[in-house]
Short mmCIF file of N, CA, C and O in Angstrom, two decimals:
data_model
loop_
_atom_site.label_atom_id
_atom_site.label_comp_id
_atom_site.label_asym_id
_atom_site.label_seq_id
_atom_site.Cartn_x
_atom_site.Cartn_y
_atom_site.Cartn_z
N UNK A 25 -5.50 8.62 -4.25
CA UNK A 25 -4.16 7.37 -4.85
C UNK A 25 -4.02 6.47 -6.04
O UNK A 25 -2.97 6.33 -6.18
N UNK A 26 -5.11 6.33 -7.00
CA UNK A 26 -4.83 5.76 -8.11
C UNK A 26 -3.35 5.99 -9.25
O UNK A 26 -2.41 5.36 -9.67
N UNK A 27 -3.39 7.88 -8.57
CA UNK A 27 -2.13 7.84 -9.92
C UNK A 27 -1.13 7.89 -8.84
O UNK A 27 -0.23 7.60 -9.52
N UNK A 28 -0.74 8.20 -7.69
CA UNK A 28 0.30 7.91 -7.19
C UNK A 28 0.37 6.04 -6.96
O UNK A 28 2.18 5.90 -7.70
N UNK A 29 0.14 5.51 -6.83
CA UNK A 29 0.28 3.83 -6.95
C UNK A 29 0.64 3.52 -8.55
O UNK A 29 1.56 2.70 -8.76
N UNK A 30 0.10 4.48 -9.08
CA UNK A 30 -0.04 3.97 -10.75
C UNK A 30 1.55 4.24 -11.14
O UNK A 30 2.61 3.54 -12.41
N UNK A 31 1.66 5.30 -10.69
CA UNK A 31 2.95 6.41 -11.32
C UNK A 31 4.03 6.22 -10.94
O UNK A 31 4.95 6.09 -10.96
N UNK A 32 4.26 5.48 -9.25
CA UNK A 32 5.40 4.64 -8.98
C UNK A 32 5.41 2.91 -7.74
O UNK A 32 6.49 3.46 -7.25
N UNK A 33 4.01 2.90 -7.89
CA UNK A 33 4.15 1.47 -7.81
C UNK A 33 3.81 0.49 -8.29
O UNK A 33 2.47 -0.59 -8.46
N UNK A 34 3.21 0.88 -10.26
CA UNK A 34 3.09 0.08 -10.67
C UNK A 34 4.50 -1.75 -11.33
O UNK A 34 4.69 -1.79 -10.33
N UNK A 35 3.77 -2.30 -12.09
CA UNK A 35 4.90 -3.34 -11.69
C UNK A 35 6.93 -2.54 -12.20
O UNK A 35 7.40 -3.45 -11.68
N UNK A 36 6.62 -2.06 -13.13
CA UNK A 36 8.64 -1.41 -12.66
C UNK A 36 8.78 -0.39 -11.73
O UNK A 36 7.62 0.92 -11.22
N UNK A 37 9.47 -0.70 -10.86
CA UNK A 37 9.56 0.10 -9.15
C UNK A 37 10.46 0.46 -9.51
O UNK A 37 11.53 -0.08 -9.42
N UNK A 38 11.59 1.54 -9.16
CA UNK A 38 12.13 1.81 -7.99
C UNK A 38 12.32 2.27 -6.52
O UNK A 38 11.11 2.81 -6.14
N UNK A 39 13.69 2.43 -5.75
CA UNK A 39 13.36 2.75 -4.45
C UNK A 39 12.38 4.63 -4.93
O UNK A 39 12.13 4.50 -3.76
N UNK A 40 13.71 4.99 -5.01
CA UNK A 40 12.66 6.93 -4.66
C UNK A 40 11.02 7.24 -5.75
O UNK A 40 10.22 7.66 -4.40
N UNK A 41 10.75 6.31 -5.97
CA UNK A 41 9.25 6.19 -6.41
C UNK A 41 8.77 5.78 -5.28
O UNK A 41 7.49 6.09 -5.38
N UNK A 42 8.87 4.50 -5.08
CA UNK A 42 8.21 3.67 -3.21
C UNK A 42 8.12 5.06 -2.37
O UNK A 42 7.27 4.73 -1.61
N UNK A 43 8.96 5.63 -2.43
CA UNK A 43 9.47 6.91 -0.37
C UNK A 43 8.47 7.40 -0.91
O UNK A 43 8.29 7.70 -0.23
N UNK A 44 8.87 7.90 -2.27
CA UNK A 44 7.74 9.14 -2.67
C UNK A 44 5.98 8.57 -2.30
O UNK A 44 5.27 9.20 -1.08
N UNK A 45 5.30 7.59 -2.66
CA UNK A 45 4.49 6.57 -2.75
C UNK A 45 4.53 6.32 -1.04
O UNK A 45 2.71 6.94 -0.96
N UNK A 46 5.28 6.03 -0.56
CA UNK A 46 5.01 5.93 0.54
C UNK A 46 4.35 6.91 1.11
O UNK A 46 3.63 7.51 1.64
N UNK A 47 5.57 7.63 1.61
CA UNK A 47 5.51 9.59 2.13
C UNK A 47 3.22 10.36 1.30
O UNK A 47 3.00 10.09 2.38
N UNK A 48 3.59 9.23 -0.36
CA UNK A 48 2.02 9.99 -0.45
C UNK A 48 0.43 9.06 0.56
O UNK A 48 -0.49 9.68 0.62
N UNK A 49 1.06 7.86 0.61
CA UNK A 49 0.05 7.33 1.30
C UNK A 49 0.12 7.10 2.61
O UNK A 49 -1.21 7.42 3.91
N UNK A 50 1.22 8.24 3.32
CA UNK A 50 0.76 8.04 4.81
C UNK A 50 0.27 9.20 5.47
O UNK A 50 -0.78 9.97 6.18
N UNK A 51 0.30 10.50 4.12
CA UNK A 51 0.10 11.91 4.39
C UNK A 51 -1.53 11.69 4.16
O UNK A 51 -2.65 12.10 4.35
N UNK A 52 -2.61 10.46 3.20
CA UNK A 52 -3.71 10.23 2.98
C UNK A 52 -4.14 10.05 4.06
O UNK A 52 -5.49 9.57 4.24
N UNK A 53 -3.91 8.27 4.76
CA UNK A 53 -4.20 8.21 6.04
C UNK A 53 -4.62 8.74 6.93
O UNK A 53 -5.64 9.08 7.86
N UNK A 54 -3.11 9.82 6.93
CA UNK A 54 -3.33 11.07 8.33
C UNK A 54 -5.02 11.59 8.32
O UNK A 54 -5.44 12.14 8.95
N UNK A 55 -5.17 12.16 7.01
CA UNK A 55 -6.08 13.00 6.46
C UNK A 55 -8.06 11.87 6.91
O UNK A 55 -8.26 12.56 7.01
N UNK A 56 -7.15 10.90 6.09
CA UNK A 56 -8.20 10.01 6.51
C UNK A 56 -8.71 9.50 7.93
O UNK A 56 -9.88 10.52 8.38
N UNK A 57 -8.02 10.48 8.34
CA UNK A 57 -8.47 10.10 10.70
C UNK A 57 -9.25 11.22 10.83
O UNK A 57 -9.56 11.02 11.54
N UNK A 58 -8.62 11.72 10.03
CA UNK A 58 -9.21 13.65 10.40
C UNK A 58 -10.84 13.73 9.71
O UNK A 58 -11.25 14.15 10.12
N UNK A 59 -11.65 12.40 8.58
CA UNK A 59 -12.82 12.98 7.52
C UNK A 59 -13.71 12.05 9.20
O UNK A 59 -13.78 11.16 9.74
N UNK A 60 -14.67 12.36 9.06
CA UNK A 60 -15.81 12.23 9.35
C UNK A 60 -16.73 11.91 8.93
O UNK A 60 -17.26 11.92 7.37
N UNK A 61 -17.94 11.85 9.39
CA UNK A 61 -19.60 11.06 8.48
C UNK A 61 -20.47 11.70 8.61
O UNK A 61 -21.54 12.32 9.73
N UNK A 62 -21.03 12.50 7.29
CA UNK A 62 -22.66 12.97 8.03
C UNK A 62 -23.56 12.94 8.32
O UNK A 62 -25.05 12.89 9.31
N UNK A 63 -23.62 11.39 7.46
CA UNK A 63 -24.45 10.30 8.19
C UNK A 63 -24.73 9.28 9.27
O UNK A 63 -23.46 8.61 9.26
N UNK A 64 -25.93 8.97 9.92
CA UNK A 64 -25.99 9.14 10.61
C UNK A 64 -26.43 6.52 11.10
O UNK A 64 -26.66 6.24 11.92
N UNK A 65 -27.34 7.38 10.15
CA UNK A 65 -27.48 6.29 9.69
C UNK A 65 -27.27 4.62 10.19
O UNK A 65 -25.88 4.06 9.04
N UNK A 66 -28.04 3.48 10.96
CA UNK A 66 -26.87 2.49 10.60
C UNK A 66 -27.92 1.47 9.67
O UNK A 66 -26.54 0.07 9.47
N UNK A 67 -28.66 1.66 8.95
CA UNK A 67 -29.18 0.50 7.52
C UNK A 67 -28.87 0.75 6.27
O UNK A 67 -29.17 2.10 6.45
N UNK A 68 -28.23 0.24 5.70
CA UNK A 68 -27.64 1.37 4.13
C UNK A 68 -27.23 2.78 4.11
O UNK A 68 -27.21 3.29 3.63
N UNK A 69 -25.74 3.32 4.76
CA UNK A 69 -25.38 3.58 4.97
C UNK A 69 -24.50 3.57 4.02
O UNK A 69 -22.57 2.99 4.53
N UNK A 70 -23.84 4.26 3.12
CA UNK A 70 -23.39 4.20 1.71
C UNK A 70 -21.91 4.17 2.34
O UNK A 70 -20.79 5.08 1.68
N UNK A 71 -22.14 6.19 2.83
CA UNK A 71 -20.68 6.79 3.37
C UNK A 71 -20.94 6.28 4.13
O UNK A 71 -18.75 5.72 4.31
N UNK A 72 -20.33 5.16 4.91
CA UNK A 72 -20.01 4.06 5.79
C UNK A 72 -19.24 2.91 5.32
O UNK A 72 -18.02 3.55 5.55
N UNK A 73 -19.91 2.60 4.08
CA UNK A 73 -19.54 1.78 3.43
C UNK A 73 -17.89 2.02 2.04
O UNK A 73 -17.22 1.26 2.49
N UNK A 74 -18.06 3.67 2.11
CA UNK A 74 -17.13 3.84 1.82
C UNK A 74 -16.02 4.74 2.02
O UNK A 74 -14.84 5.05 1.13
N UNK A 75 -16.16 5.00 3.17
CA UNK A 75 -15.27 5.02 4.15
C UNK A 75 -14.22 4.00 4.58
O UNK A 75 -13.50 4.39 4.74
N UNK A 76 -15.23 3.19 5.01
CA UNK A 76 -14.36 1.49 5.17
C UNK A 76 -13.83 0.89 3.71
O UNK A 76 -12.42 0.57 4.50
N UNK A 77 -14.23 1.67 2.23
CA UNK A 77 -13.50 0.89 1.55
C UNK A 77 -12.24 1.82 1.38
O UNK A 77 -11.57 1.25 1.21
N UNK A 78 -12.29 2.87 1.94
CA UNK A 78 -11.51 3.83 1.84
C UNK A 78 -10.14 3.67 2.49
O UNK A 78 -9.00 3.16 1.80
N UNK A 79 -10.62 3.72 3.88
CA UNK A 79 -9.19 2.75 4.47
C UNK A 79 -8.83 1.39 4.17
O UNK A 79 -8.18 1.13 4.32
N UNK A 80 -9.06 0.66 4.04
CA UNK A 80 -9.16 -0.91 3.79
C UNK A 80 -7.86 -0.60 1.88
O UNK A 80 -6.82 -1.26 2.69
N UNK A 81 -8.06 0.41 1.01
CA UNK A 81 -8.02 0.70 0.31
C UNK A 81 -5.96 1.49 0.67
O UNK A 81 -4.71 0.81 0.43
N UNK A 82 -6.61 2.32 1.42
CA UNK A 82 -5.16 2.90 2.22
C UNK A 82 -4.54 1.91 2.67
O UNK A 82 -2.96 2.29 2.48
N UNK A 83 -5.20 0.92 3.17
CA UNK A 83 -4.15 -0.09 4.39
C UNK A 83 -3.62 -0.73 3.04
O UNK A 83 -1.93 -1.07 2.97
N UNK A 84 -4.72 -2.08 2.16
CA UNK A 84 -3.82 -2.10 1.23
C UNK A 84 -2.01 -1.24 0.46
O UNK A 84 -1.50 -2.01 0.32
N UNK A 85 -2.42 -0.50 -0.06
CA UNK A 85 -1.49 0.36 -1.00
C UNK A 85 -0.28 0.46 0.26
O UNK A 85 0.99 0.18 -0.71
N UNK A 86 -0.50 1.00 1.29
CA UNK A 86 0.40 0.59 1.82
C UNK A 86 1.09 -0.40 2.27
O UNK A 86 2.29 -0.63 2.34
N UNK A 87 0.53 -1.29 2.75
CA UNK A 87 1.73 -2.73 2.48
C UNK A 87 2.21 -3.40 1.28
O UNK A 87 3.02 -3.97 1.63
N UNK A 88 1.34 -3.05 0.50
CA UNK A 88 2.04 -3.22 -1.07
C UNK A 88 3.14 -2.79 -1.40
O UNK A 88 4.41 -2.66 -1.47
N UNK A 89 3.73 -1.06 -0.68
CA UNK A 89 4.55 -0.74 -0.60
C UNK A 89 5.83 -0.34 0.69
O UNK A 89 6.65 -1.05 -0.09
N UNK A 90 5.41 -0.68 1.58
CA UNK A 90 5.92 -1.30 1.78
C UNK A 90 7.44 -3.55 1.49
O UNK A 90 8.18 -3.33 2.18
N UNK A 91 6.27 -3.88 1.32
CA UNK A 91 6.33 -5.10 0.74
C UNK A 91 7.53 -4.92 -0.49
O UNK A 91 8.51 -5.58 -0.16
N UNK A 92 7.18 -3.80 -1.86
CA UNK A 92 7.67 -4.17 -2.52
C UNK A 92 9.84 -2.91 -1.83
O UNK A 92 10.23 -3.37 -2.58
N UNK A 93 8.96 -2.30 -1.17
CA UNK A 93 10.79 -1.71 -0.45
C UNK A 93 11.29 -2.69 -0.11
O UNK A 93 12.45 -2.74 0.10
N UNK A 94 11.29 -3.73 0.46
CA UNK A 94 11.52 -4.83 1.71
C UNK A 94 12.12 -5.52 0.51
O UNK A 94 13.48 -6.10 0.44
N UNK A 95 11.55 -5.96 -0.62
CA UNK A 95 12.30 -6.97 -1.08
C UNK A 95 12.88 -6.51 -2.76
O UNK A 95 12.75 -5.82 -3.26
N UNK A 96 14.22 -6.17 -2.75
CA UNK A 96 15.40 -5.46 -2.92
C UNK A 96 16.11 -6.75 -4.32
O UNK A 96 16.52 -7.52 -4.39
N UNK A 97 15.40 -7.08 -5.45
CA UNK A 97 15.33 -8.17 -6.24
C UNK A 97 13.69 -7.88 -7.60
O UNK A 97 13.23 -6.85 -7.01
N UNK A 98 13.78 -8.18 -8.16
CA UNK A 98 13.16 -8.55 -9.41
C UNK A 98 12.54 -10.30 -9.62
O UNK A 98 13.47 -10.40 -9.54
N UNK A 99 11.10 -10.12 -9.89
CA UNK A 99 10.94 -10.88 -9.69
C UNK A 99 9.48 -11.56 -10.24
O UNK A 99 8.72 -10.73 -9.60
N UNK A 100 8.76 -12.06 -11.44
CA UNK A 100 7.61 -11.72 -12.03
C UNK A 100 6.92 -10.39 -11.91
O UNK A 100 6.90 -9.46 -12.52
N UNK A 101 5.38 -10.33 -11.84
CA UNK A 101 5.38 -8.81 -11.86
C UNK A 101 6.01 -7.74 -11.01
O UNK A 101 5.17 -6.89 -11.25
N UNK A 102 6.80 -7.99 -10.54
CA UNK A 102 7.87 -7.17 -9.06
C UNK A 102 9.51 -6.87 -10.01
O UNK A 102 9.56 -7.09 -9.59
N UNK A 103 9.21 -5.52 -10.82
CA UNK A 103 10.76 -5.41 -11.15
C UNK A 103 10.19 -4.39 -10.72
O UNK A 103 10.86 -2.97 -10.74
N UNK A 104 12.11 -4.34 -9.80
CA UNK A 104 12.99 -3.45 -9.07
C UNK A 104 13.57 -2.43 -10.52
O UNK A 104 14.84 -3.28 -10.57
N UNK A 105 14.28 -1.53 -10.81
CA UNK A 105 14.51 -0.88 -11.98
C UNK A 105 16.10 -0.70 -11.12
O UNK A 105 16.92 -0.81 -11.84
N UNK A 106 16.07 -0.75 -9.88
CA UNK A 106 17.31 -1.03 -8.98
C UNK A 106 17.70 -2.53 -8.82
O UNK A 106 19.01 -2.28 -8.73
N UNK A 107 17.13 -2.95 -9.08
CA UNK A 107 17.55 -4.36 -8.60
C UNK A 107 16.83 -5.63 -9.22
O UNK A 107 16.10 -5.91 -9.76
N UNK A 108 17.78 -5.08 -10.44
CA UNK A 108 17.05 -6.09 -12.33
C UNK A 108 17.52 -7.43 -11.86
O UNK A 108 16.71 -8.13 -12.57
N UNK A 109 17.85 -8.13 -11.07
CA UNK A 109 18.04 -9.08 -11.00
C UNK A 109 17.05 -10.30 -10.11
O UNK A 109 17.07 -9.38 -8.75
N UNK A 110 16.91 -10.98 -10.00
CA UNK A 110 15.88 -12.46 -8.90
C UNK A 110 17.48 -12.65 -7.50
O UNK A 110 18.58 -12.48 -7.90
N UNK A 111 16.43 -12.70 -6.53
CA UNK A 111 18.29 -12.45 -5.46
C UNK A 111 17.41 -14.29 -4.53
O UNK A 111 16.40 -14.44 -3.77
N UNK A 112 17.29 -15.24 -5.90
CA UNK A 112 16.93 -16.08 -4.35
C UNK A 112 17.33 -16.58 -2.88
O UNK A 112 16.55 -17.47 -2.30
N UNK A 113 18.06 -16.50 -2.97
CA UNK A 113 19.47 -16.55 -1.70
C UNK A 113 18.64 -15.62 -0.36
O UNK A 113 18.40 -16.39 0.67
N UNK A 114 18.57 -14.64 -1.03
CA UNK A 114 18.02 -13.69 0.41
C UNK A 114 16.08 -13.81 0.24
O UNK A 114 15.33 -13.15 1.11
N UNK A 115 15.50 -13.49 -0.80
CA UNK A 115 13.52 -13.71 -1.54
C UNK A 115 13.15 -15.09 -2.45
O UNK A 115 12.44 -15.14 -2.42
N UNK A 116 13.21 -16.01 -1.37
CA UNK A 116 12.76 -16.86 -2.51
C UNK A 116 12.15 -17.50 -0.99
O UNK A 116 11.42 -18.42 -0.65
N UNK A 117 11.43 -16.50 -0.54
CA UNK A 117 10.28 -16.99 0.20
C UNK A 117 8.83 -16.41 -0.58
O UNK A 117 9.04 -15.33 -1.70
N UNK A 118 7.59 -15.94 1.03
CA UNK A 118 6.56 -14.85 0.47
C UNK A 118 6.82 -13.89 1.50
O UNK A 118 7.40 -14.18 2.66
N UNK A 119 6.38 -12.52 1.04
CA UNK A 119 5.57 -11.50 2.05
C UNK A 119 4.96 -11.29 2.81
O UNK A 119 3.98 -11.83 2.17
N UNK A 120 4.45 -11.57 4.44
CA UNK A 120 3.40 -11.51 4.51
C UNK A 120 3.40 -10.12 5.95
O UNK A 120 4.54 -9.20 5.77
N UNK A 121 1.89 -9.93 5.98
CA UNK A 121 2.17 -8.60 6.40
C UNK A 121 0.44 -8.32 8.05
O UNK A 121 0.09 -9.40 7.68
N UNK A 122 1.41 -7.94 9.01
CA UNK A 122 0.09 -7.77 9.89
C UNK A 122 -0.09 -6.02 10.30
O UNK A 122 1.27 -6.02 10.44
N UNK A 123 -1.15 -5.88 10.23
CA UNK A 123 -1.65 -5.24 10.92
C UNK A 123 -1.86 -5.13 12.11
O UNK A 123 -2.35 -5.58 13.06
N UNK A 124 -1.52 -3.24 12.41
CA UNK A 124 -2.02 -3.26 13.41
C UNK A 124 -3.14 -3.01 13.71
O UNK A 124 -4.63 -2.39 12.85
N UNK A 125 -4.46 -3.25 15.33
CA UNK A 125 -5.88 -3.57 15.44
C UNK A 125 -6.01 -2.34 16.17
O UNK A 125 -5.00 -1.76 17.19
N UNK A 126 -6.56 -1.20 15.96
CA UNK A 126 -7.11 -0.23 16.40
C UNK A 126 -8.18 -0.35 17.95
O UNK A 126 -8.82 -1.62 17.39
N UNK A 127 -7.52 0.15 18.65
CA UNK A 127 -9.42 -0.38 19.48
C UNK A 127 -10.32 0.29 20.07
O UNK A 127 -10.85 1.36 18.78
#
């Protein structure tokens, strides 16, 4: 996943690369849902901790990519090669993201 984000969603971004990164992250999220844990201990379960951290990283990557796709401008550490100018009229705001909670 690190290579996906570094190659397509680092400071210099463009639509096609962001869409490719989104597809890759969605595939990884699907694969993650099929994973299981082999250790069932409740205390000091490092396998569980690593799984939780992996899920959080996948979710954060998805939010970063969707936010970058939405913001069709360049500003600060977000430089869209296909939108090189700032657009204060449409994007002088913060980007908020809310996830769906699983039951």
